[in-house]
PDB file of C-alpha atoms and ligand atoms in Angstrom:
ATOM      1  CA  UNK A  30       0.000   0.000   0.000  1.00  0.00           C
ATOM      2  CA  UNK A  31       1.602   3.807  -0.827  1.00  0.00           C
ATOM      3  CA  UNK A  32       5.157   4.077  -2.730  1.00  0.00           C
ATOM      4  CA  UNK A  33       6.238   6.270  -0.309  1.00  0.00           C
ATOM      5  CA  UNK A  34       8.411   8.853  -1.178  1.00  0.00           C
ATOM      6  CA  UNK A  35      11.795   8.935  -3.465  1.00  0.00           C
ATOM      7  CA  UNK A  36      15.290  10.195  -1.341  1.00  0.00           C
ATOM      8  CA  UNK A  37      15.543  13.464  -3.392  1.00  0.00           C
ATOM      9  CA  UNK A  38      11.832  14.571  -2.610  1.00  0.00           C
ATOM     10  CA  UNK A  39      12.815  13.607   1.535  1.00  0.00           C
ATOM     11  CA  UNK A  40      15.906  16.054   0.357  1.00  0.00           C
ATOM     12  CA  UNK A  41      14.435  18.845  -0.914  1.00  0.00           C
ATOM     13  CA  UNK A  42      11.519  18.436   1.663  1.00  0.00           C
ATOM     14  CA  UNK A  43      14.079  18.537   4.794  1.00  0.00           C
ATOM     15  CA  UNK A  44      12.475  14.894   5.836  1.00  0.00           C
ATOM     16  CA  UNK A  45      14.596  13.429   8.612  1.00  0.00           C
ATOM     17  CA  UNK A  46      15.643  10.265   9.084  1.00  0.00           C
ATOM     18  CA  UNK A  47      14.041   8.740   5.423  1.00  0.00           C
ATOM     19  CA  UNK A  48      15.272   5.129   4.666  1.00  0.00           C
ATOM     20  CA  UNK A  49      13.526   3.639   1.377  1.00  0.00           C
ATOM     21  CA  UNK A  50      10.181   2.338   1.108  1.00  0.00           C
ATOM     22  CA  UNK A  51      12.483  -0.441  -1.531  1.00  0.00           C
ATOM     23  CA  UNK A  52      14.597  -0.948   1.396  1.00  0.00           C
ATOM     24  CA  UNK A  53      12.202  -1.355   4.275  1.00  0.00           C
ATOM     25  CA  UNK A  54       9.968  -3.674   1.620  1.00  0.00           C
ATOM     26  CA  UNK A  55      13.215  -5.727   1.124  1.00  0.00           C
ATOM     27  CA  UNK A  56      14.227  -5.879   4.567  1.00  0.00           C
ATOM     28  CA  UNK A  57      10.388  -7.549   4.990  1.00  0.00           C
ATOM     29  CA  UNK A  58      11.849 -10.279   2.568  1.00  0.00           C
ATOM     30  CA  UNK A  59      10.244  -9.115  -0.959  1.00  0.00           C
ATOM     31  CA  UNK A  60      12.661  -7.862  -3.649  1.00  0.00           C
ATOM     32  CA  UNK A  61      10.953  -4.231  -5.032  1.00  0.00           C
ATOM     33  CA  UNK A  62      11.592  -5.366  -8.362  1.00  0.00           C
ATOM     34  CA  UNK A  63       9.205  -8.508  -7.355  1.00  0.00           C
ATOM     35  CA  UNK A  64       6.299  -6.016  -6.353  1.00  0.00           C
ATOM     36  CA  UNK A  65       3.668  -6.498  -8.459  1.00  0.00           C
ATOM     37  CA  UNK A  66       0.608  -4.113  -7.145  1.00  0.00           C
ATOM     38  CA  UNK A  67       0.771  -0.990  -5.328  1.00  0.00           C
ATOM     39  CA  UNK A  68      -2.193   0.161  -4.231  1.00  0.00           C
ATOM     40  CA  UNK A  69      -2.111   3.791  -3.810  1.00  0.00           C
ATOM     41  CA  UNK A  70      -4.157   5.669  -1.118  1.00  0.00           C
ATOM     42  CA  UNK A  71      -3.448   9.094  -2.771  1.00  0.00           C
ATOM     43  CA  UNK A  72      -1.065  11.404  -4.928  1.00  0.00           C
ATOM     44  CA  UNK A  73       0.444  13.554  -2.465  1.00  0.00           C
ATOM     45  CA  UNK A  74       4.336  13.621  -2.687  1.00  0.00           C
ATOM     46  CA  UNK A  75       5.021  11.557   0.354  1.00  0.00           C
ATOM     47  CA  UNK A  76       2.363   8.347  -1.252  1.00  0.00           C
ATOM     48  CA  UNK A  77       3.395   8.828  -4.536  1.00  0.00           C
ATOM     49  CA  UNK A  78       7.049   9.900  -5.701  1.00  0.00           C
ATOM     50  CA  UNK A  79       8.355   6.722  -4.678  1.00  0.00           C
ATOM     51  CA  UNK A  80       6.937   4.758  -7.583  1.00  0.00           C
ATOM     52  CA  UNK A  81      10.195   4.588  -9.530  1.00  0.00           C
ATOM     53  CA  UNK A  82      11.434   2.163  -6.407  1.00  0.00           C
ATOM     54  CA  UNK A  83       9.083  -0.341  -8.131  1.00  0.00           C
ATOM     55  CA  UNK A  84       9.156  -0.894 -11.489  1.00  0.00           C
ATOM     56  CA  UNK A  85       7.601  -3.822 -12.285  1.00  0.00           C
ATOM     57  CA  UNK A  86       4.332  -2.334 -10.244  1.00  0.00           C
ATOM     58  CA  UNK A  87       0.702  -1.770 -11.501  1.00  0.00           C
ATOM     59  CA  UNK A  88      -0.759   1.260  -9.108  1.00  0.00           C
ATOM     60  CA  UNK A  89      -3.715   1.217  -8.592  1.00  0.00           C
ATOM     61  CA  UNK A  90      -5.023   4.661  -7.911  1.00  0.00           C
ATOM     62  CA  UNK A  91      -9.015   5.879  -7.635  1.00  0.00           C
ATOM     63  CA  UNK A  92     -10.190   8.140 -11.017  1.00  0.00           C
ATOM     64  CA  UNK A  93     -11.134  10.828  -8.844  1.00  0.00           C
ATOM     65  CA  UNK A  94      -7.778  11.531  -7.702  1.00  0.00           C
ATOM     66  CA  UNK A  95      -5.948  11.160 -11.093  1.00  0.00           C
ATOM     67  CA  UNK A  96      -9.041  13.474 -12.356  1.00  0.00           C
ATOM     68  CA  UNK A  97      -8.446  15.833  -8.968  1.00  0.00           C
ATOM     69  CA  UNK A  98      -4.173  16.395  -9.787  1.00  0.00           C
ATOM     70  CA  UNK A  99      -4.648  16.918 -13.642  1.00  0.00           C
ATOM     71  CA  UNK A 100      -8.065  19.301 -12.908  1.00  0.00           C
ATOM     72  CA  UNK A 101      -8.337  22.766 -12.656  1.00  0.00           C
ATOM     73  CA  UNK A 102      -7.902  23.280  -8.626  1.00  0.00           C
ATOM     74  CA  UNK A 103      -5.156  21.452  -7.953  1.00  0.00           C
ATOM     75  CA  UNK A 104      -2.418  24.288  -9.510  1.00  0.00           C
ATOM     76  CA  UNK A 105      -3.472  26.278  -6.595  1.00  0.00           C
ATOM     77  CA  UNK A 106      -0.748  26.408  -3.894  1.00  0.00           C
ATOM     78  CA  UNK A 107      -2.548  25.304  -1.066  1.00  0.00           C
ATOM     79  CA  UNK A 108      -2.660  21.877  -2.758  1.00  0.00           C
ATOM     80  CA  UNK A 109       0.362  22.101  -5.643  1.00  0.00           C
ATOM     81  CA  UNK A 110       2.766  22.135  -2.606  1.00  0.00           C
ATOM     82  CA  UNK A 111       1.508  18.805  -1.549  1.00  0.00           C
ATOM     83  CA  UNK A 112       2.283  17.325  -4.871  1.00  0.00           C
ATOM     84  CA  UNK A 113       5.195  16.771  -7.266  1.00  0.00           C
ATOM     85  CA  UNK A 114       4.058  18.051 -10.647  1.00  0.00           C
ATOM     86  CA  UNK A 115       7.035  15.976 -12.425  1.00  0.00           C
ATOM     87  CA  UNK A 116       6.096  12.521 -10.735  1.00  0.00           C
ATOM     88  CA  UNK A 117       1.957  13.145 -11.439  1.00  0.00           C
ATOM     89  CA  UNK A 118       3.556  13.904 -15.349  1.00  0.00           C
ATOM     90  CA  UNK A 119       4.911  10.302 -14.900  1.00  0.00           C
ATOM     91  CA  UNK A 120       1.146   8.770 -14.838  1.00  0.00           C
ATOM     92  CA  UNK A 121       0.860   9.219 -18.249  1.00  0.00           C
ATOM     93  CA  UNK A 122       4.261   7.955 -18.826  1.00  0.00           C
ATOM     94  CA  UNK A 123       2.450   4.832 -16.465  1.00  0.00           C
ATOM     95  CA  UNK A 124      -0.474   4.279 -17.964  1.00  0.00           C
ATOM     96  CA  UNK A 125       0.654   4.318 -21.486  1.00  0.00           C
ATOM     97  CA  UNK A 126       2.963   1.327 -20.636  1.00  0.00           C
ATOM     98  CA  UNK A 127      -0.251  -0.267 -19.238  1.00  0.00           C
ATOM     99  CA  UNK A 128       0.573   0.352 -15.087  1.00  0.00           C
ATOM    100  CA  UNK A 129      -2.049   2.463 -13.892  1.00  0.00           C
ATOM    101  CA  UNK A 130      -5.381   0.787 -13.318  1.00  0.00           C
ATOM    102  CA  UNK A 131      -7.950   3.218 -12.454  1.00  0.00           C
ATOM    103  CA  UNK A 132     -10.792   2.481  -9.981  1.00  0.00           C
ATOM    104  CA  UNK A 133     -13.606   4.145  -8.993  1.00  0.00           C
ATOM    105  CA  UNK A 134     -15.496   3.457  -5.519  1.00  0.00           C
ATOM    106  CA  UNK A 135     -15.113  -0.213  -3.853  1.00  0.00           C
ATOM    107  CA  UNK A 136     -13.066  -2.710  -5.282  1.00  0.00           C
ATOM    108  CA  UNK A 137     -11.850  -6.572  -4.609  1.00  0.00           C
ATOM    109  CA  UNK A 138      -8.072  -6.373  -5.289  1.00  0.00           C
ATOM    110  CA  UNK A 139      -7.889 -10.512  -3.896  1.00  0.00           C
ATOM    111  CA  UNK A 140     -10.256 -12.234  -2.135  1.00  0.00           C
ATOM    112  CA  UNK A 141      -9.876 -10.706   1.416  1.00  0.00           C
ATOM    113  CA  UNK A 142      -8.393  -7.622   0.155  1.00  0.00           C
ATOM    114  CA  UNK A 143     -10.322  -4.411  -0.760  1.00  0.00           C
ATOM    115  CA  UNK A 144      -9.395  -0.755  -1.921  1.00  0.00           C
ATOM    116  CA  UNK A 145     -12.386   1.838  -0.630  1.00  0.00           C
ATOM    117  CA  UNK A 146     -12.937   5.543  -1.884  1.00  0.00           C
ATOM    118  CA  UNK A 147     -13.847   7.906   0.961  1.00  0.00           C
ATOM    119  CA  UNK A 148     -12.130  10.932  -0.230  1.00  0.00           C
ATOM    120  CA  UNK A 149     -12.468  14.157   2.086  1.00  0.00           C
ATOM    121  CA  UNK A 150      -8.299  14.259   2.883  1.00  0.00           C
ATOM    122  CA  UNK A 151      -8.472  13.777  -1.172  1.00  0.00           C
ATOM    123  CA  UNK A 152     -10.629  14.031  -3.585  1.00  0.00           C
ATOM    124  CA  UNK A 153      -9.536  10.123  -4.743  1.00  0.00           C
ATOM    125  CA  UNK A 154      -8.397   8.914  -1.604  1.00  0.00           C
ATOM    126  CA  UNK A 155      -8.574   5.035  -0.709  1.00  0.00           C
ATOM    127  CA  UNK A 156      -8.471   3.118   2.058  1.00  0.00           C
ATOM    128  CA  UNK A 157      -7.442  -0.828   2.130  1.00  0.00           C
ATOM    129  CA  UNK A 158      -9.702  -3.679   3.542  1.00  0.00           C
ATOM    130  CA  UNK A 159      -7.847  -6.749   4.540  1.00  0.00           C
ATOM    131  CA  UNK A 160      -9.304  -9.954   6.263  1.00  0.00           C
ATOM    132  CA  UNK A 161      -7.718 -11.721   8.682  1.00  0.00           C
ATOM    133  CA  UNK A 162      -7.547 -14.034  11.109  1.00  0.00           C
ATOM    134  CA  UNK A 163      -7.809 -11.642  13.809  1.00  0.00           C
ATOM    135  CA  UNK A 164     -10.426  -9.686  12.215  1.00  0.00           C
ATOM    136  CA  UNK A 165     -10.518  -6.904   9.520  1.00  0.00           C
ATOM    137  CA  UNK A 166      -7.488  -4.515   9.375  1.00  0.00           C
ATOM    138  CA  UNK A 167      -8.091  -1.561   8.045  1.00  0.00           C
ATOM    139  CA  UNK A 168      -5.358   0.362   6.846  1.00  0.00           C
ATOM    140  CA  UNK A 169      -6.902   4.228   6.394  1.00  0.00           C
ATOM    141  CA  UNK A 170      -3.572   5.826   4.892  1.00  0.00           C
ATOM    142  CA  UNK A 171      -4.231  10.035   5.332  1.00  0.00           C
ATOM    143  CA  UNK A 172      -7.959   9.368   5.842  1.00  0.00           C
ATOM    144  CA  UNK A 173      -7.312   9.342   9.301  1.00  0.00           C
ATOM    145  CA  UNK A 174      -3.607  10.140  10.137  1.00  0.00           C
ATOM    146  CA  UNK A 175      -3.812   9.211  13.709  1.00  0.00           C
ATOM    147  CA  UNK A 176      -5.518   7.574  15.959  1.00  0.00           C
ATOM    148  CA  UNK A 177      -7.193  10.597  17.337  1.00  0.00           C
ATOM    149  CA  UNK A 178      -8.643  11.777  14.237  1.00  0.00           C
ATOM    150  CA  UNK A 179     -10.948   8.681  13.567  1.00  0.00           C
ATOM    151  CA  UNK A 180     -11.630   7.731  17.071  1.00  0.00           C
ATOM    152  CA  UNK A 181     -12.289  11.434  17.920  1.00  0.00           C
ATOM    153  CA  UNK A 182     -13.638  12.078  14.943  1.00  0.00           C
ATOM    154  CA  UNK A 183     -11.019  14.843  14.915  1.00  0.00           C
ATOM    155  CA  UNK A 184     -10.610  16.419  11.343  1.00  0.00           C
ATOM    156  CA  UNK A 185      -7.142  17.469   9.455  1.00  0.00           C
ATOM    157  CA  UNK A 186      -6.580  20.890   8.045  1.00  0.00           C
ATOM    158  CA  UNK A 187      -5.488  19.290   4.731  1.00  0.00           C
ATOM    159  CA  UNK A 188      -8.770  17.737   2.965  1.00  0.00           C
ATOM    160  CA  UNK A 189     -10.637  18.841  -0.014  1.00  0.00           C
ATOM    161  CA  UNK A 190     -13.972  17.729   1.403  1.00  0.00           C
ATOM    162  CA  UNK A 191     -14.536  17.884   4.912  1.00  0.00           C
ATOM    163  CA  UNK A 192     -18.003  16.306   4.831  1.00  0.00           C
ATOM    164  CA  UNK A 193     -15.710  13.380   3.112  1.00  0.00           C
ATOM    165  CA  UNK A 194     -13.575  13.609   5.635  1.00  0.00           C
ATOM    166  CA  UNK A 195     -16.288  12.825   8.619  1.00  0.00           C
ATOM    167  CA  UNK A 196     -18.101  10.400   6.604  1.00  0.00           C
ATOM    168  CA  UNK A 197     -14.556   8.128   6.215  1.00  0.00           C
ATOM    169  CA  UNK A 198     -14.421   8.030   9.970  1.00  0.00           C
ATOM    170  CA  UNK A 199     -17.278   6.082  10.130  1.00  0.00           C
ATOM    171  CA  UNK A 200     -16.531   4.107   7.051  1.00  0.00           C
ATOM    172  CA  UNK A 201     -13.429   3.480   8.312  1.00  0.00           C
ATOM    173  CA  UNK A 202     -14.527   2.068  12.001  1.00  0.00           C
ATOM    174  CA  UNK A 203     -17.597   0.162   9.834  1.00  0.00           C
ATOM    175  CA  UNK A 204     -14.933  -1.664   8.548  1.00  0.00           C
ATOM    176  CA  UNK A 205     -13.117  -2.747  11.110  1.00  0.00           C
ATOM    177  CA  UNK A 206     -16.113  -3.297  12.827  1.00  0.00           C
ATOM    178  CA  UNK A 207     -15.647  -4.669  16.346  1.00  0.00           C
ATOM    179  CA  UNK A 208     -11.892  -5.938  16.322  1.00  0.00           C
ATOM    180  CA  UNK A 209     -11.376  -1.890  15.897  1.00  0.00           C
ATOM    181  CA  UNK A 210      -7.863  -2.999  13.699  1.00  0.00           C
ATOM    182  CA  UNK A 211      -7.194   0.114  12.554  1.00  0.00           C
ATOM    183  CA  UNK A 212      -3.378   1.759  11.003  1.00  0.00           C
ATOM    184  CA  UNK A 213      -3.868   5.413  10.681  1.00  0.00           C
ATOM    185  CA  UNK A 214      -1.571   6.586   7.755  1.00  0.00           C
ATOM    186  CA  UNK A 215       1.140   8.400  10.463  1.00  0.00           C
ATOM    187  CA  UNK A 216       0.880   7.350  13.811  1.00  0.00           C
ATOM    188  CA  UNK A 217       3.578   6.388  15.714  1.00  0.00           C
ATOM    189  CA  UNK A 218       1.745   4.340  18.202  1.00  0.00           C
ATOM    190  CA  UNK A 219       0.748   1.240  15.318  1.00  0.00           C
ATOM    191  CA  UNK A 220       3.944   0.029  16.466  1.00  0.00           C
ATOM    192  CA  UNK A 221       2.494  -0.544  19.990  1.00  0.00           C
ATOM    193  CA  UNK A 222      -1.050  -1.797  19.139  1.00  0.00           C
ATOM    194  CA  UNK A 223       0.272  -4.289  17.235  1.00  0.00           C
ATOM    195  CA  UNK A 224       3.311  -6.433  16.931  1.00  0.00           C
ATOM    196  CA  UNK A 225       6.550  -4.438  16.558  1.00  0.00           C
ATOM    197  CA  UNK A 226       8.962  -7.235  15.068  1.00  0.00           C
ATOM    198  CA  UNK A 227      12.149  -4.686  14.818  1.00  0.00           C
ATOM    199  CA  UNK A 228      12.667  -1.127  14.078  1.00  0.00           C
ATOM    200  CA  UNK A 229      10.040   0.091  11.306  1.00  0.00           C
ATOM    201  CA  UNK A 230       8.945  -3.231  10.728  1.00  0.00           C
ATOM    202  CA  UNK A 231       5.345  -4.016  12.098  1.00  0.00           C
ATOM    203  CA  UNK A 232       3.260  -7.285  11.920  1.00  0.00           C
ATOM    204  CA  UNK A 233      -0.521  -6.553  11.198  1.00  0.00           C
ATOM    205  CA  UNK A 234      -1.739 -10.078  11.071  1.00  0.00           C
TER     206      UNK A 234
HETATM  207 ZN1   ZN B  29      -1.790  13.050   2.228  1.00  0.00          ZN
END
């Protein structure tokens, strides 16, 4: 889920401490080259720019938010800065070489495994759905980026729709239902409601 970001966007950004979403996904025991899907939540910089770390990927990405980044709004700077224009350029690039599948709404990605439009932090945003033994985990990348924004039903500032925004706090918690296995897209504390197996490496199921 998410490609992350690329080293010279954590650069130019001033992001501390980056390591590789390639490196952390190899260090998990699967060579990037070998990634087949990436299922991306949304186009903001920090989700998106690391797509060259996986080329052999298909992304799939919600129409909305492809529709949202090449639109009209999107030049303006309260939402350009959360984007890089060069790496949204590479989705044509992408999808002419047949590696962008574009979804719209709720979709079965494997059996157990769902991508979910809510939108509100984007206009295309996505969560994932994922079955397991322990229940549904719900992973609700930017949707809700920590804990307290879903269980507190505590908004961001950065959202294009903030009626979205609410209503994916309650799709979100539908979803996980009573096992509550939630991973907000930025919170720290994942690490201690679930299984910490070493540094930056968590085990949802
Ligand atoms: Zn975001």
């Amino acid at each position: 889920v998410d490609a992350g970001c690329h080293e010279e966007d954590a650069t130019a950004r001033g992001l501390r401490n980056y390591v590789s979403p390639a490196a952390m996904v190899e260090r998990a025991g699967v060579r990037p080259a070998d990634v087949g899907t990436v299922l991306v939540s949304h186009l903001h910089w920090d989700h998106w720019t690391g797509h060259r770390l996986f080329p052999a990927a298909e992304f799939w990405i919600q129409q909305d938010e492809v529709a949202f980044w090449t639109g009209p709004v999107a030049r303006f700077d309260v939402y350009r800065q959360l984007a890089n224009a060069a790496a949204l350029g590479e989705l044509v690039r992408l999808s002419y070489g047949g590696r962008v599948r574009l979804v719209a709404g709720e979709r079965p990605v494997l059996p157990g495994l769902r991508v979910h439009w809510v939108g509100g932090h984007t206009a295309g945003l996505q969560i994932v759905s994922v079955e397991t033994a322990k229940g549904t985990v719900v992973l609700t990348s930017d949707a809700s980026h920590f804990y307290r924004n879903v269980e507190r039903r505590q908004p961001t500032q950065i959202i294009t729709s903030l009626p979205q925004m609410l209503a994916a706090f309650e799709t979100i918690q539908a979803l996980a239902g009573a096992s509550g296995l939630i991973v907000p897209g930025h919170d720290p504390e994942v690490a201690s409601r679930f299984v910490a197996v070493e540094p930056g490496i968590i085990r949802l199921a």
